[in-house]
PDB file of C-alpha atoms in Angstrom:
ATOM      1  CA  UNK A   1      69.854  94.668  95.962  1.00  0.00           C
ATOM      2  CA  UNK A   2      66.079  94.524  96.024  1.00  0.00           C
ATOM      3  CA  UNK A   3      63.017  92.625  94.896  1.00  0.00           C
ATOM      4  CA  UNK A   4      60.002  93.550  92.828  1.00  0.00           C
ATOM      5  CA  UNK A   5      56.695  91.926  91.941  1.00  0.00           C
ATOM      6  CA  UNK A   6      54.042  93.286  89.573  1.00  0.00           C
ATOM      7  CA  UNK A   7      50.509  91.871  89.831  1.00  0.00           C
ATOM      8  CA  UNK A   8      47.737  92.378  87.276  1.00  0.00           C
ATOM      9  CA  UNK A   9      44.319  90.959  87.994  1.00  0.00           C
ATOM     10  CA  UNK A  10      41.660  92.129  85.535  1.00  0.00           C
ATOM     11  CA  UNK A  11      41.690  95.931  86.095  1.00  0.00           C
ATOM     12  CA  UNK A  12      43.488  95.568  89.435  1.00  0.00           C
ATOM     13  CA  UNK A  13      47.216  96.333  89.401  1.00  0.00           C
ATOM     14  CA  UNK A  14      49.695  96.292  92.223  1.00  0.00           C
ATOM     15  CA  UNK A  15      53.450  96.613  92.677  1.00  0.00           C
ATOM     16  CA  UNK A  16      55.294  95.053  95.566  1.00  0.00           C
ATOM     17  CA  UNK A  17      58.907  95.999  96.014  1.00  0.00           C
ATOM     18  CA  UNK A  18      61.537  96.587  98.619  1.00  0.00           C
ATOM     19  CA  UNK A  19      65.212  96.792  99.410  1.00  0.00           C
ATOM     20  CA  UNK A  20      67.258  94.005 100.904  1.00  0.00           C
ATOM     21  CA  UNK A  21      69.875  94.890 103.463  1.00  0.00           C
ATOM     22  CA  UNK A  22      72.291  92.858 105.588  1.00  0.00           C
ATOM     23  CA  UNK A  23      70.027  92.094 108.544  1.00  0.00           C
ATOM     24  CA  UNK A  24      67.273  89.664 109.478  1.00  0.00           C
ATOM     25  CA  UNK A  25      63.608  90.252 108.793  1.00  0.00           C
ATOM     26  CA  UNK A  26      60.760  88.347 110.336  1.00  0.00           C
ATOM     27  CA  UNK A  27      57.687  90.268 109.206  1.00  0.00           C
ATOM     28  CA  UNK A  28      57.280  91.007 105.524  1.00  0.00           C
ATOM     29  CA  UNK A  29      55.430  94.249 104.905  1.00  0.00           C
ATOM     30  CA  UNK A  30      54.026  94.738 101.451  1.00  0.00           C
ATOM     31  CA  UNK A  31      53.184  98.278 100.428  1.00  0.00           C
ATOM     32  CA  UNK A  32      50.829  98.417  97.505  1.00  0.00           C
ATOM     33  CA  UNK A  33      50.495 101.174  94.947  1.00  0.00           C
ATOM     34  CA  UNK A  34      46.943 100.488  93.881  1.00  0.00           C
ATOM     35  CA  UNK A  35      44.224 103.137  93.782  1.00  0.00           C
ATOM     36  CA  UNK A  36      42.950 102.212  97.243  1.00  0.00           C
ATOM     37  CA  UNK A  37      46.395 102.742  98.814  1.00  0.00           C
ATOM     38  CA  UNK A  38      45.966  99.500 100.747  1.00  0.00           C
ATOM     39  CA  UNK A  39      48.975  98.180 102.611  1.00  0.00           C
ATOM     40  CA  UNK A  40      49.352  94.523 103.381  1.00  0.00           C
ATOM     41  CA  UNK A  41      51.351  93.106 106.228  1.00  0.00           C
ATOM     42  CA  UNK A  42      52.147  89.425 106.105  1.00  0.00           C
ATOM     43  CA  UNK A  43      53.471  87.933 109.300  1.00  0.00           C
ATOM     44  CA  UNK A  44      55.747  85.041 108.481  1.00  0.00           C
ATOM     45  CA  UNK A  45      57.006  83.025 111.411  1.00  0.00           C
ATOM     46  CA  UNK A  46      60.462  82.210 110.036  1.00  0.00           C
ATOM     47  CA  UNK A  47      63.380  84.578 109.972  1.00  0.00           C
ATOM     48  CA  UNK A  48      64.933  85.296 106.599  1.00  0.00           C
ATOM     49  CA  UNK A  49      68.528  86.423 106.722  1.00  0.00           C
ATOM     50  CA  UNK A  50      68.821  89.104 104.118  1.00  0.00           C
ATOM     51  CA  UNK A  51      72.109  89.248 102.279  1.00  0.00           C
ATOM     52  CA  UNK A  52      72.064  91.523  99.246  1.00  0.00           C
ATOM     53  CA  UNK A  53      72.688  89.176  96.320  1.00  0.00           C
ATOM     54  CA  UNK A  54      70.746  88.941  93.067  1.00  0.00           C
ATOM     55  CA  UNK A  55      69.953  85.245  93.563  1.00  0.00           C
ATOM     56  CA  UNK A  56      68.586  85.797  97.067  1.00  0.00           C
ATOM     57  CA  UNK A  57      66.533  88.781  95.885  1.00  0.00           C
ATOM     58  CA  UNK A  58      65.011  86.731  93.043  1.00  0.00           C
ATOM     59  CA  UNK A  59      64.112  83.849  95.366  1.00  0.00           C
ATOM     60  CA  UNK A  60      62.764  86.214  98.039  1.00  0.00           C
ATOM     61  CA  UNK A  61      60.591  87.914  95.393  1.00  0.00           C
ATOM     62  CA  UNK A  62      59.051  84.517  94.561  1.00  0.00           C
ATOM     63  CA  UNK A  63      58.471  83.834  98.274  1.00  0.00           C
ATOM     64  CA  UNK A  64      56.782  87.210  98.692  1.00  0.00           C
ATOM     65  CA  UNK A  65      54.631  86.633  95.615  1.00  0.00           C
ATOM     66  CA  UNK A  66      53.483  83.223  96.900  1.00  0.00           C
ATOM     67  CA  UNK A  67      52.773  84.714 100.336  1.00  0.00           C
ATOM     68  CA  UNK A  68      50.752  87.418  98.631  1.00  0.00           C
ATOM     69  CA  UNK A  69      48.773  84.879  96.581  1.00  0.00           C
ATOM     70  CA  UNK A  70      47.974  82.959  99.770  1.00  0.00           C
ATOM     71  CA  UNK A  71      46.668  86.182 101.339  1.00  0.00           C
ATOM     72  CA  UNK A  72      44.675  87.087  98.203  1.00  0.00           C
ATOM     73  CA  UNK A  73      43.113  83.620  98.156  1.00  0.00           C
ATOM     74  CA  UNK A  74      41.080  84.707 101.175  1.00  0.00           C
ATOM     75  CA  UNK A  75      39.301  87.360  99.105  1.00  0.00           C
ATOM     76  CA  UNK A  76      40.052  88.281  95.511  1.00  0.00           C
ATOM     77  CA  UNK A  77      41.447  84.995  94.182  1.00  0.00           C
ATOM     78  CA  UNK A  78      38.328  82.954  94.880  1.00  0.00           C
ATOM     79  CA  UNK A  79      37.111  83.332  91.303  1.00  0.00           C
ATOM     80  CA  UNK A  80      40.531  83.222  89.600  1.00  0.00           C
ATOM     81  CA  UNK A  81      41.079  79.994  87.694  1.00  0.00           C
ATOM     82  CA  UNK A  82      44.551  80.548  86.264  1.00  0.00           C
ATOM     83  CA  UNK A  83      47.556  82.481  87.529  1.00  0.00           C
ATOM     84  CA  UNK A  84      50.524  83.057  85.249  1.00  0.00           C
ATOM     85  CA  UNK A  85      53.752  84.144  86.904  1.00  0.00           C
ATOM     86  CA  UNK A  86      56.274  85.658  84.502  1.00  0.00           C
ATOM     87  CA  UNK A  87      59.904  85.983  85.536  1.00  0.00           C
ATOM     88  CA  UNK A  88      63.170  86.803  83.833  1.00  0.00           C
ATOM     89  CA  UNK A  89      64.947  84.588  86.375  1.00  0.00           C
ATOM     90  CA  UNK A  90      65.600  81.074  85.122  1.00  0.00           C
ATOM     91  CA  UNK A  91      67.091  80.356  88.550  1.00  0.00           C
ATOM     92  CA  UNK A  92      63.749  81.136  90.207  1.00  0.00           C
ATOM     93  CA  UNK A  93      61.684  79.261  87.630  1.00  0.00           C
ATOM     94  CA  UNK A  94      63.874  76.141  87.700  1.00  0.00           C
ATOM     95  CA  UNK A  95      64.145  76.188  91.485  1.00  0.00           C
ATOM     96  CA  UNK A  96      60.380  76.591  91.946  1.00  0.00           C
ATOM     97  CA  UNK A  97      59.238  74.073  89.328  1.00  0.00           C
ATOM     98  CA  UNK A  98      61.877  71.350  89.300  1.00  0.00           C
ATOM     99  CA  UNK A  99      64.996  71.490  91.403  1.00  0.00           C
ATOM    100  CA  UNK A 100      63.349  72.165  94.765  1.00  0.00           C
ATOM    101  CA  UNK A 101      61.277  68.969  94.617  1.00  0.00           C
ATOM    102  CA  UNK A 102      64.343  66.876  93.790  1.00  0.00           C
ATOM    103  CA  UNK A 103      66.350  68.516  96.572  1.00  0.00           C
ATOM    104  CA  UNK A 104      63.546  67.882  99.075  1.00  0.00           C
ATOM    105  CA  UNK A 105      63.132  64.249  97.992  1.00  0.00           C
ATOM    106  CA  UNK A 106      66.890  63.691  98.364  1.00  0.00           C
ATOM    107  CA  UNK A 107      66.945  65.695 101.633  1.00  0.00           C
ATOM    108  CA  UNK A 108      69.713  67.979 100.340  1.00  0.00           C
ATOM    109  CA  UNK A 109      68.184  71.467 100.647  1.00  0.00           C
ATOM    110  CA  UNK A 110      70.600  72.273 103.493  1.00  0.00           C
ATOM    111  CA  UNK A 111      73.573  71.592 101.214  1.00  0.00           C
ATOM    112  CA  UNK A 112      72.420  74.123  98.597  1.00  0.00           C
ATOM    113  CA  UNK A 113      73.276  77.792  98.358  1.00  0.00           C
ATOM    114  CA  UNK A 114      70.599  79.867 100.158  1.00  0.00           C
ATOM    115  CA  UNK A 115      69.039  76.893 102.029  1.00  0.00           C
ATOM    116  CA  UNK A 116      67.000  79.174 104.309  1.00  0.00           C
ATOM    117  CA  UNK A 117      65.169  80.800 101.421  1.00  0.00           C
ATOM    118  CA  UNK A 118      64.833  77.519  99.525  1.00  0.00           C
ATOM    119  CA  UNK A 119      63.161  75.866 102.536  1.00  0.00           C
ATOM    120  CA  UNK A 120      60.758  78.784 102.920  1.00  0.00           C
ATOM    121  CA  UNK A 121      60.017  78.663  99.191  1.00  0.00           C
ATOM    122  CA  UNK A 122      59.304  74.933  99.426  1.00  0.00           C
ATOM    123  CA  UNK A 123      56.946  75.489 102.384  1.00  0.00           C
ATOM    124  CA  UNK A 124      55.092  78.178 100.411  1.00  0.00           C
ATOM    125  CA  UNK A 125      54.812  75.977  97.307  1.00  0.00           C
ATOM    126  CA  UNK A 126      53.203  73.275  99.464  1.00  0.00           C
ATOM    127  CA  UNK A 127      50.918  75.849 101.127  1.00  0.00           C
ATOM    128  CA  UNK A 128      49.772  77.066  97.697  1.00  0.00           C
ATOM    129  CA  UNK A 129      49.068  73.481  96.678  1.00  0.00           C
ATOM    130  CA  UNK A 130      47.106  72.901  99.902  1.00  0.00           C
ATOM    131  CA  UNK A 131      45.135  76.115  99.290  1.00  0.00           C
ATOM    132  CA  UNK A 132      44.494  75.027  95.673  1.00  0.00           C
ATOM    133  CA  UNK A 133      46.319  78.027  94.261  1.00  0.00           C
ATOM    134  CA  UNK A 134      47.350  76.891  90.812  1.00  0.00           C
ATOM    135  CA  UNK A 135      49.930  78.860  88.917  1.00  0.00           C
ATOM    136  CA  UNK A 136      52.103  78.493  85.862  1.00  0.00           C
ATOM    137  CA  UNK A 137      55.598  79.943  85.595  1.00  0.00           C
ATOM    138  CA  UNK A 138      56.797  81.411  82.306  1.00  0.00           C
ATOM    139  CA  UNK A 139      60.190  82.798  81.405  1.00  0.00           C
ATOM    140  CA  UNK A 140      60.505  86.243  79.865  1.00  0.00           C
ATOM    141  CA  UNK A 141      63.819  87.495  78.498  1.00  0.00           C
ATOM    142  CA  UNK A 142      64.746  90.771  80.109  1.00  0.00           C
ATOM    143  CA  UNK A 143      67.948  91.660  78.310  1.00  0.00           C
ATOM    144  CA  UNK A 144      68.960  91.775  74.704  1.00  0.00           C
ATOM    145  CA  UNK A 145      71.039  88.840  73.608  1.00  0.00           C
ATOM    146  CA  UNK A 146      74.616  89.510  72.564  1.00  0.00           C
ATOM    147  CA  UNK A 147      73.650  88.631  68.981  1.00  0.00           C
ATOM    148  CA  UNK A 148      71.162  91.532  68.734  1.00  0.00           C
ATOM    149  CA  UNK A 149      73.470  94.212  70.168  1.00  0.00           C
TER     150      UNK A 149
END
């Protein structure tokens, strides 16, 4: 199982991806494939237990993207007014936009599947809000429906 994020900012393009294995990670290293061959290392002070499931990979990808946006805010994102995040994962979109806020308000994150990642995601959502990083999530179908096959 793995994660992947594609970023397009004017003429700037970057891919962030990696494999998830059954161990714990504390530092998230993002290798970029842009022309400048810049590598980013984001030190995150919470351990993420990595279990290779699709749901965890999708949620971790959103966490990594938000971490990346927080890092970019320090330089390139200063003039960006609108960020659109497109995902084929309804789980990630619904968790990030709706469910997570209800779970936090009801204090039930710990009772959910993947509570460690959900708590980190919540912390990053709040950090983005504090940093005035505004984004919109949109769903994109990634597979053909059964009707069109």
